[in-house]
Amino acid sequence: MKRLLLLLLAGAGLWLAACSSLNSSAASTSLSDRLVAPVGVSTLLDTARIAEAVAAVPNRHGFVTGRAGVPLFWRAFDPGRYGLHYQYLAQQHDNGEPLNTGLKLALPQPFQAQAPRGTVVLLHGWMMNGDAMLPWSLQLAESGYRVITIDLRNHGHSGAGPSGYGTFESDDVIDVIDALQRRGEVVGPLYLFGVSYGAATALFTADKLGDRVTGVVAMESFANAGDAIRSMIPHLMSLQPTAWKAQAMATYGRWRYGGQNIDAVIAAASQRLDLDLNDVDVTRAVADTRACMLLLHGQNDAHVRVEQGRALAAASPRVHYIEMRGEDHITLPLRLDLLSGVVDDWLAHDDHAGGRCPAPEVPQEADRRAMAAVQPRVPARG
C-alpha cells in the first residue's frame, strides 16, 4: 500500500501505446486495428497492486447495460476521510518501465461516510480503467464529493463495442448516470472529470446533458481525433526507450507499422467504425456546452499537442484554460500536489450556481518549478 505502482497513469491516457506493444495480435498487420479498439491493458499499469489498493477502501460497484447493449462497470466512493497522503515523484517516464508513485493510505476504522456535496464522475484514458483513477477518486472524496468511476466500453470490466472516441462512449456515460441517479447514487450538483480519451468523452457528455451538468474538468483532451492521431503516431514511433524490453517493443512497432500512411490508416479505421475520425470534433461540443469547463494541458505534451488544448479553450467563453509549463501528457495528471487544490476550489466556487464560471489561478509553485527547469545555468566563477 505504501508504494503503489502507476495508480496515476490513467491520467496519462497513452491511448495509442499499443502501436509499439508486443501484446499486439500476431495476425494484425494494420495500424488501423490499434485505432479501432484497445488491445488489453497498458503494460504500464500494475493491475494487481491497483486491485489490492481498491479492495482496501470502502466502495460499491455494479453494472449498467447501456442503450447499445454494452455492459458498463461502475464503482462509487463515498465522501469521507481516507487518510490519503500523496507525494509526487519526479522520474523518467519514457524508458518503457512502470512508474512509481508515493501514495499512502491510513484509513480510519471504522470509516465514516459523510453526506455528499455533489457527485463527480471520473473517466479514464485509452487502455486504462476506472480503478487506475484511485488517487483522484480519493482526493475528491476527501473534499466531500461522491465519486463514481466508469470503465469505458472496451476497457476494464465493461463489455466490448465500437470505439467512438468519445461520441459513442458519452451515450454510455449518460446511461450509467441515469441509472445511478434513479438508485440515489448520483446526488447534488453533477461534475464530470476526464483525462485524455476520457476528457473528450466528458466534454461530449456535458454537451448532451445540458443543464444537468454543473461543471467539467478536462485534462489533455484532443480537439479533433484525426489531428490528434496524426501527431501522436509519429511521436510514439520516434520514442527511444532505454529499457531492453521497451527497446524491443519500439523496434517491433516501427518495423510493423512505421511504413504505413497515417491518412490511409485513419480512413480504414473510420470505415470499420462507421465513424469519420476526422469529423470527431470536440471543439463543437465545447462551443455548445452550457456547463462551466476547466481545461488543463501541459505545454510539453507530445501525445496530444498543446495546440489542441488551445483550440478547445478558444471555442467557448465558459472555458477557463490552464496551461502547465514543464508538464507533459504523462506528468500532468500525476500532479495532484499542484492541481488538487485548484480543482477543489474550482468545483466549490459559488459562481457556478450564478451562471458565471470561476477562473482559478495557476499555482505559483508550478510556475516556480517550471521556470527553474528552463532557466539557463550560469557557470560558476573560479
Short mmCIF file of C-alpha atoms in Angstrom, two decimals:
data_model
loop_
_atom_site.label_atom_id
_atom_site.label_comp_id
_atom_site.label_asym_id
_atom_site.label_seq_id
_atom_site.Cartn_x
_atom_site.Cartn_y
_atom_site.Cartn_z
CA MET A 1 0.00 0.00 0.00
CA LYS A 2 2.92 2.32 0.70
CA ARG A 3 4.34 2.20 -2.80
CA LEU A 4 1.68 1.63 -5.40
CA LEU A 5 2.90 1.36 -8.96
CA LEU A 6 1.33 3.57 -11.56
CA LEU A 7 -2.01 4.37 -9.96
CA LEU A 8 -1.95 7.75 -11.62
CA LEU A 9 -1.10 6.72 -15.16
CA ALA A 10 -4.78 6.69 -16.02
CA GLY A 11 -4.34 10.41 -16.34
CA ALA A 12 -1.67 9.92 -18.92
CA GLY A 13 -4.01 8.23 -21.40
CA LEU A 14 -1.39 6.73 -23.76
CA TRP A 15 -4.36 5.73 -25.87
CA LEU A 16 -2.17 4.58 -28.74
CA ALA A 17 0.50 2.82 -26.71
CA ALA A 18 -0.40 -0.45 -28.40
CA CYS A 19 1.23 0.83 -31.57
CA SER A 20 4.57 -0.28 -30.18
CA SER A 21 3.45 -3.09 -27.92
CA LEU A 22 4.47 -6.72 -28.23
CA ASN A 23 1.00 -7.55 -26.95
CA SER A 24 -0.37 -6.77 -30.41
CA SER A 25 -2.12 -9.64 -32.16
CA ALA A 26 0.33 -11.58 -34.31
CA ALA A 27 -2.26 -11.71 -37.06
CA SER A 28 -2.66 -7.95 -37.13
CA THR A 29 -0.55 -6.03 -39.61
CA SER A 30 -2.59 -2.84 -39.86
CA LEU A 31 -2.14 0.15 -37.61
CA SER A 32 -5.86 0.82 -38.06
CA ASP A 33 -6.51 -2.18 -35.78
CA ARG A 34 -4.87 -0.23 -32.98
CA LEU A 35 -7.28 2.66 -33.59
CA VAL A 36 -10.42 0.55 -33.77
CA ALA A 37 -10.11 -0.92 -30.26
CA PRO A 38 -7.52 -1.16 -27.49
CA VAL A 39 -5.59 -4.40 -27.15
CA GLY A 40 -5.69 -5.40 -23.49
CA VAL A 41 -4.42 -3.13 -20.73
CA SER A 42 -1.43 -0.83 -20.91
CA THR A 43 1.72 -2.60 -19.77
CA LEU A 44 2.40 0.49 -17.66
CA LEU A 45 -0.39 -0.44 -15.25
CA ASP A 46 0.29 -2.76 -12.32
CA THR A 47 -3.23 -4.16 -12.20
CA ALA A 48 -2.58 -6.43 -9.20
CA ARG A 49 -1.43 -3.58 -6.97
CA ILE A 50 -4.25 -1.35 -8.15
CA ALA A 51 -6.81 -4.06 -7.35
CA GLU A 52 -5.25 -4.52 -3.91
CA ALA A 53 -5.50 -0.80 -3.19
CA VAL A 54 -9.11 -0.53 -4.37
CA ALA A 55 -10.10 -3.53 -2.26
CA ALA A 56 -8.67 -1.83 0.82
CA VAL A 57 -11.11 1.11 0.73
CA PRO A 58 -14.91 1.05 1.09
CA ASN A 59 -16.75 1.20 -2.24
CA ARG A 60 -19.79 -0.04 -4.09
CA HIS A 61 -19.83 -1.32 -7.65
CA GLY A 62 -22.01 -2.89 -10.28
CA PHE A 63 -23.05 -2.90 -13.93
CA VAL A 64 -25.44 -0.91 -16.07
CA THR A 65 -26.35 -2.10 -19.55
CA GLY A 66 -26.30 0.86 -21.94
CA ARG A 67 -28.61 1.54 -24.87
CA ALA A 68 -26.11 -0.13 -27.23
CA GLY A 69 -26.27 -3.34 -25.18
CA VAL A 70 -22.78 -2.89 -23.70
CA PRO A 71 -22.46 -3.81 -20.00
CA LEU A 72 -20.76 -0.90 -18.24
CA PHE A 73 -18.93 -1.27 -14.93
CA TRP A 74 -19.11 1.48 -12.30
CA ARG A 75 -17.63 1.99 -8.85
CA ALA A 76 -18.67 4.53 -6.19
CA PHE A 77 -16.67 6.04 -3.31
CA ASP A 78 -18.46 7.95 -0.55
CA PRO A 79 -17.09 11.22 0.79
CA GLY A 80 -15.08 10.89 3.97
CA ARG A 81 -11.58 10.71 5.39
CA TYR A 82 -9.39 8.06 3.78
CA GLY A 83 -6.07 9.10 5.31
CA LEU A 84 -4.75 9.96 1.85
CA HIS A 85 -1.17 11.15 1.56
CA TYR A 86 0.29 11.72 -1.88
CA GLN A 87 3.83 12.64 -2.88
CA TYR A 88 4.75 13.44 -6.47
CA LEU A 89 7.90 11.57 -7.54
CA ALA A 90 9.71 13.14 -10.47
CA GLN A 91 11.22 10.39 -12.61
CA GLN A 92 12.00 9.38 -16.15
CA HIS A 93 8.86 8.13 -17.85
CA ASP A 94 9.91 7.36 -21.42
CA ASN A 95 12.04 4.29 -20.74
CA GLY A 96 9.15 1.83 -21.01
CA GLU A 97 9.23 0.81 -17.36
CA PRO A 98 6.42 1.25 -14.83
CA LEU A 99 6.49 4.45 -12.82
CA ASN A 100 6.49 4.58 -9.04
CA THR A 101 4.22 6.95 -7.17
CA GLY A 102 4.18 7.78 -3.49
CA LEU A 103 0.68 7.07 -2.20
CA LYS A 104 -0.13 6.21 1.41
CA LEU A 105 -3.49 5.49 2.95
CA ALA A 106 -4.27 5.44 6.66
CA LEU A 107 -7.96 4.56 6.55
CA PRO A 108 -9.64 5.26 9.90
CA GLN A 109 -11.60 2.41 11.44
CA PRO A 110 -14.49 2.45 11.31
CA PHE A 111 -14.81 4.53 8.16
CA GLN A 112 -17.47 7.24 8.48
CA ALA A 113 -19.17 8.23 5.23
CA GLN A 114 -20.28 11.86 5.00
CA ALA A 115 -23.18 13.49 3.22
CA PRO A 116 -22.04 14.34 -0.34
CA ARG A 117 -21.86 17.95 -1.50
CA GLY A 118 -22.24 16.69 -5.08
CA THR A 119 -21.15 13.91 -7.44
CA VAL A 120 -18.04 13.70 -9.61
CA VAL A 121 -17.91 11.14 -12.44
CA LEU A 122 -14.34 10.17 -13.38
CA LEU A 123 -13.45 8.98 -16.89
CA HIS A 124 -10.11 7.35 -17.70
CA GLY A 125 -7.84 7.22 -20.76
CA TRP A 126 -7.26 4.67 -23.53
CA MET A 127 -6.00 1.25 -22.36
CA MET A 128 -6.70 2.22 -18.74
CA ASN A 129 -9.66 1.68 -16.41
CA GLY A 130 -11.62 3.44 -13.71
CA ASP A 131 -9.69 1.84 -10.85
CA ALA A 132 -6.48 3.46 -12.07
CA MET A 133 -8.08 6.81 -11.17
CA LEU A 134 -7.97 5.90 -7.45
CA PRO A 135 -5.77 8.81 -6.25
CA TRP A 136 -8.07 11.40 -7.82
CA SER A 137 -11.08 9.40 -6.62
CA LEU A 138 -9.96 9.55 -3.00
CA GLN A 139 -8.76 13.14 -3.27
CA LEU A 140 -12.19 14.27 -4.44
CA ALA A 141 -13.96 12.02 -1.92
CA GLU A 142 -11.95 13.64 0.88
CA SER A 143 -13.10 17.01 -0.47
CA GLY A 144 -16.71 15.98 0.13
CA TYR A 145 -17.87 14.53 -3.19
CA ARG A 146 -19.32 11.15 -4.01
CA VAL A 147 -17.06 9.85 -6.74
CA ILE A 148 -18.15 7.43 -9.44
CA THR A 149 -15.67 5.85 -11.82
CA ILE A 150 -16.83 4.21 -15.05
CA ASP A 151 -14.93 1.68 -17.14
CA LEU A 152 -15.50 2.90 -20.69
CA ARG A 153 -16.52 0.33 -23.31
CA ASN A 154 -13.61 -1.93 -24.33
CA HIS A 155 -11.87 -1.20 -21.02
CA GLY A 156 -11.67 -2.77 -17.59
CA HIS A 157 -14.71 -4.81 -16.58
CA SER A 158 -17.01 -3.26 -19.20
CA GLY A 159 -18.06 -5.01 -22.38
CA ALA A 160 -16.95 -4.50 -25.95
CA GLY A 161 -18.41 -2.19 -28.57
CA PRO A 162 -17.27 0.04 -31.43
CA SER A 163 -14.90 2.75 -30.21
CA GLY A 164 -16.35 6.21 -30.70
CA TYR A 165 -13.53 8.48 -29.49
CA GLY A 166 -15.95 9.97 -27.00
CA THR A 167 -19.04 10.06 -29.23
CA PHE A 168 -20.45 6.59 -28.52
CA GLU A 169 -18.88 6.48 -25.04
CA SER A 170 -20.70 9.64 -23.98
CA ASP A 171 -24.02 7.87 -24.57
CA ASP A 172 -22.79 5.05 -22.34
CA VAL A 173 -21.86 7.52 -19.61
CA ILE A 174 -25.29 9.13 -19.79
CA ASP A 175 -26.96 5.72 -19.43
CA VAL A 176 -24.88 4.97 -16.32
CA ILE A 177 -25.63 8.39 -14.81
CA ASP A 178 -29.36 8.00 -15.46
CA ALA A 179 -29.45 4.54 -13.88
CA LEU A 180 -27.39 5.56 -10.83
CA GLN A 181 -29.43 8.72 -10.33
CA ARG A 182 -32.57 6.60 -10.09
CA ARG A 183 -30.80 4.48 -7.45
CA GLY A 184 -29.76 7.52 -5.42
CA GLU A 185 -26.04 7.19 -6.17
CA VAL A 186 -25.85 10.44 -8.15
CA VAL A 187 -26.86 13.29 -5.85
CA GLY A 188 -26.38 17.05 -5.79
CA PRO A 189 -24.54 19.04 -8.45
CA LEU A 190 -23.03 16.80 -11.14
CA TYR A 191 -19.45 17.25 -12.32
CA LEU A 192 -17.51 15.31 -14.94
CA PHE A 193 -13.74 14.79 -14.72
CA GLY A 194 -11.89 13.17 -17.62
CA VAL A 195 -8.30 12.56 -18.68
CA SER A 196 -7.19 12.34 -22.34
CA TYR A 197 -9.66 10.00 -24.11
CA GLY A 198 -11.87 10.31 -21.03
CA ALA A 199 -11.64 14.11 -21.19
CA ALA A 200 -13.05 14.17 -24.72
CA THR A 201 -15.77 11.78 -23.56
CA ALA A 202 -16.60 14.08 -20.64
CA LEU A 203 -16.94 17.09 -22.94
CA PHE A 204 -19.23 15.22 -25.35
CA THR A 205 -21.28 14.03 -22.36
CA ALA A 206 -21.65 17.54 -20.95
CA ASP A 207 -22.87 18.86 -24.29
CA LYS A 208 -25.54 16.17 -24.47
CA LEU A 209 -26.67 16.52 -20.84
CA GLY A 210 -27.03 20.31 -20.98
CA ASP A 211 -28.06 21.93 -17.70
CA ARG A 212 -27.81 18.65 -15.81
CA VAL A 213 -24.02 19.09 -15.65
CA THR A 214 -22.64 21.86 -13.45
CA GLY A 215 -19.01 21.65 -14.48
CA VAL A 216 -16.37 19.67 -16.39
CA VAL A 217 -12.68 19.19 -15.60
CA ALA A 218 -10.89 18.01 -18.75
CA MET A 219 -7.17 17.20 -18.74
CA GLU A 220 -5.28 16.97 -22.05
CA SER A 221 -8.29 16.34 -24.29
CA PHE A 222 -7.86 16.24 -28.05
CA ALA A 223 -9.78 18.81 -30.10
CA ASN A 224 -10.08 16.64 -33.21
CA ALA A 225 -9.48 12.89 -33.21
CA GLY A 226 -7.92 12.71 -36.67
CA ASP A 227 -5.49 15.56 -35.95
CA ALA A 228 -4.51 14.02 -32.62
CA ILE A 229 -3.76 10.67 -34.26
CA ARG A 230 -1.60 12.37 -36.89
CA SER A 231 0.58 13.94 -34.21
CA MET A 232 0.58 11.07 -31.74
CA ILE A 233 1.64 8.21 -34.02
CA PRO A 234 4.88 9.86 -35.21
CA HIS A 235 5.72 10.72 -31.61
CA LEU A 236 5.21 7.15 -30.42
CA MET A 237 7.20 5.83 -33.36
CA SER A 238 10.09 8.14 -32.51
CA LEU A 239 10.48 7.06 -28.89
CA GLN A 240 13.86 5.56 -27.99
CA PRO A 241 13.37 3.92 -24.58
CA THR A 242 16.36 2.72 -22.59
CA ALA A 243 14.93 -0.45 -21.02
CA TRP A 244 15.70 -3.52 -23.14
CA LYS A 245 12.13 -4.81 -23.29
CA ALA A 246 10.80 -1.40 -24.24
CA GLN A 247 13.51 -1.11 -26.90
CA ALA A 248 12.32 -4.38 -28.40
CA MET A 249 8.71 -3.17 -28.34
CA ALA A 250 9.62 0.13 -30.01
CA THR A 251 11.68 -1.62 -32.68
CA TYR A 252 8.86 -4.06 -33.33
CA GLY A 253 6.33 -1.23 -33.59
CA ARG A 254 8.42 0.70 -36.11
CA TRP A 255 9.00 -2.46 -38.18
CA ARG A 256 5.32 -3.42 -38.22
CA TYR A 257 3.70 0.00 -38.52
CA GLY A 258 6.35 2.55 -39.48
CA GLY A 259 5.78 2.44 -43.24
CA GLN A 260 2.02 2.84 -43.19
CA ASN A 261 0.37 6.02 -44.44
CA ILE A 262 -1.36 7.71 -41.50
CA ASP A 263 -4.17 9.20 -43.59
CA ALA A 264 -4.92 5.78 -45.07
CA VAL A 265 -4.81 4.24 -41.59
CA ILE A 266 -7.31 6.79 -40.28
CA ALA A 267 -9.57 6.23 -43.30
CA ALA A 268 -9.51 2.44 -42.78
CA ALA A 269 -10.30 2.76 -39.08
CA SER A 270 -13.09 5.23 -39.84
CA GLN A 271 -14.68 2.83 -42.28
CA ARG A 272 -14.58 -0.04 -39.80
CA LEU A 273 -16.05 2.10 -37.02
CA ASP A 274 -18.62 3.73 -39.32
CA LEU A 275 -17.35 6.98 -37.86
CA ASP A 276 -15.22 9.58 -39.63
CA LEU A 277 -12.41 10.21 -37.15
CA ASN A 278 -11.61 13.47 -38.92
CA ASP A 279 -15.11 14.62 -38.00
CA VAL A 280 -14.85 13.77 -34.30
CA ASP A 281 -14.58 17.42 -33.32
CA VAL A 282 -14.60 18.15 -29.59
CA THR A 283 -14.47 21.90 -30.23
CA ARG A 284 -18.07 21.83 -31.42
CA ALA A 285 -19.15 20.10 -28.21
CA VAL A 286 -17.26 22.67 -26.14
CA ALA A 287 -18.85 25.54 -28.06
CA ASP A 288 -22.34 24.20 -27.36
CA THR A 289 -21.81 23.12 -23.74
CA ARG A 290 -23.66 25.17 -21.14
CA ALA A 291 -21.63 23.89 -18.19
CA CYS A 292 -18.52 25.61 -16.89
CA MET A 293 -15.35 23.93 -18.12
CA LEU A 294 -11.87 23.80 -16.59
CA LEU A 295 -9.39 22.66 -19.24
CA LEU A 296 -5.80 21.76 -18.38
CA HIS A 297 -2.94 20.94 -20.73
CA GLY A 298 0.81 20.51 -20.38
CA GLN A 299 2.94 22.69 -22.63
CA ASN A 300 5.29 19.77 -23.31
CA ASP A 301 2.56 17.31 -24.28
CA ALA A 302 3.82 15.37 -27.32
CA HIS A 303 0.92 12.88 -27.37
CA VAL A 304 -1.92 15.40 -27.69
CA ARG A 305 -0.16 18.62 -28.59
CA VAL A 306 -0.85 21.78 -26.67
CA GLU A 307 -2.31 23.42 -29.79
CA GLN A 308 -5.30 21.11 -29.40
CA GLY A 309 -5.88 22.35 -25.87
CA ARG A 310 -5.64 25.94 -27.04
CA ALA A 311 -8.19 25.26 -29.79
CA LEU A 312 -10.64 23.90 -27.23
CA ALA A 313 -10.06 26.88 -24.95
CA ALA A 314 -10.88 29.29 -27.76
CA ALA A 315 -14.18 27.55 -28.55
CA SER A 316 -16.21 28.92 -25.64
CA PRO A 317 -16.20 31.78 -23.12
CA ARG A 318 -17.31 29.25 -20.50
CA VAL A 319 -13.85 27.65 -20.56
CA HIS A 320 -11.12 28.51 -18.12
CA TYR A 321 -7.86 27.20 -19.52
CA ILE A 322 -4.70 26.40 -17.56
CA GLU A 323 -1.54 25.57 -19.45
CA MET A 324 1.10 23.99 -17.24
CA ARG A 325 4.69 24.78 -18.11
CA GLY A 326 7.09 21.87 -17.74
CA GLU A 327 4.35 19.20 -17.80
CA ASP A 328 3.54 16.65 -20.49
CA HIS A 329 0.89 14.01 -21.22
CA ILE A 330 2.31 11.67 -18.60
CA THR A 331 3.15 14.07 -15.79
CA LEU A 332 0.17 16.43 -15.82
CA PRO A 333 -2.40 14.01 -14.31
CA LEU A 334 0.21 12.97 -11.74
CA ARG A 335 0.42 16.48 -10.29
CA LEU A 336 -2.10 16.12 -7.50
CA ASP A 337 0.41 18.04 -5.41
CA LEU A 338 -0.10 21.12 -7.62
CA LEU A 339 -3.60 20.65 -9.02
CA SER A 340 -5.77 19.07 -6.33
CA GLY A 341 -6.32 22.39 -4.59
CA VAL A 342 -7.06 24.14 -7.89
CA VAL A 343 -9.66 21.51 -8.81
CA ASP A 344 -11.21 21.54 -5.34
CA ASP A 345 -11.54 25.32 -5.34
CA TRP A 346 -12.98 25.35 -8.86
CA LEU A 347 -15.62 22.73 -8.08
CA ALA A 348 -16.69 24.52 -4.90
CA HIS A 349 -16.84 28.02 -6.40
CA ASP A 350 -20.16 29.79 -5.83
CA ASP A 351 -20.15 31.35 -9.31
CA HIS A 352 -21.22 28.02 -10.82
CA ALA A 353 -24.72 28.47 -9.46
CA GLY A 354 -24.87 32.12 -10.51
CA GLY A 355 -24.14 31.38 -14.14
CA ARG A 356 -20.59 32.71 -14.13
CA CYS A 357 -17.66 30.37 -14.49
CA PRO A 358 -14.79 30.54 -11.97
CA ALA A 359 -11.24 31.35 -13.03
CA PRO A 360 -8.65 29.78 -10.74
CA GLU A 361 -5.02 30.83 -10.98
CA VAL A 362 -2.12 28.65 -11.98
CA PRO A 363 -0.37 27.50 -8.79
CA GLN A 364 2.61 29.74 -8.09
CA GLU A 365 4.63 26.69 -7.13
CA ALA A 366 4.02 25.17 -10.56
CA ASP A 367 5.29 28.31 -12.26
CA ARG A 368 8.29 28.49 -9.98
CA ARG A 369 9.32 24.91 -10.69
CA ALA A 370 8.76 25.29 -14.42
CA MET A 371 10.85 28.44 -14.60
CA ALA A 372 13.64 26.82 -12.59
CA ALA A 373 13.68 23.92 -15.03
CA VAL A 374 14.17 26.13 -18.11
CA GLN A 375 16.48 28.75 -16.64
CA PRO A 376 19.96 28.56 -18.23
CA ARG A 377 22.62 27.65 -15.73
CA VAL A 378 25.21 30.34 -15.10
CA PRO A 379 28.69 28.82 -14.84
CA ALA A 380 30.36 29.38 -11.51
CA ARG A 381 33.21 31.86 -11.47
CA GLY A 382 36.53 30.40 -10.48
#
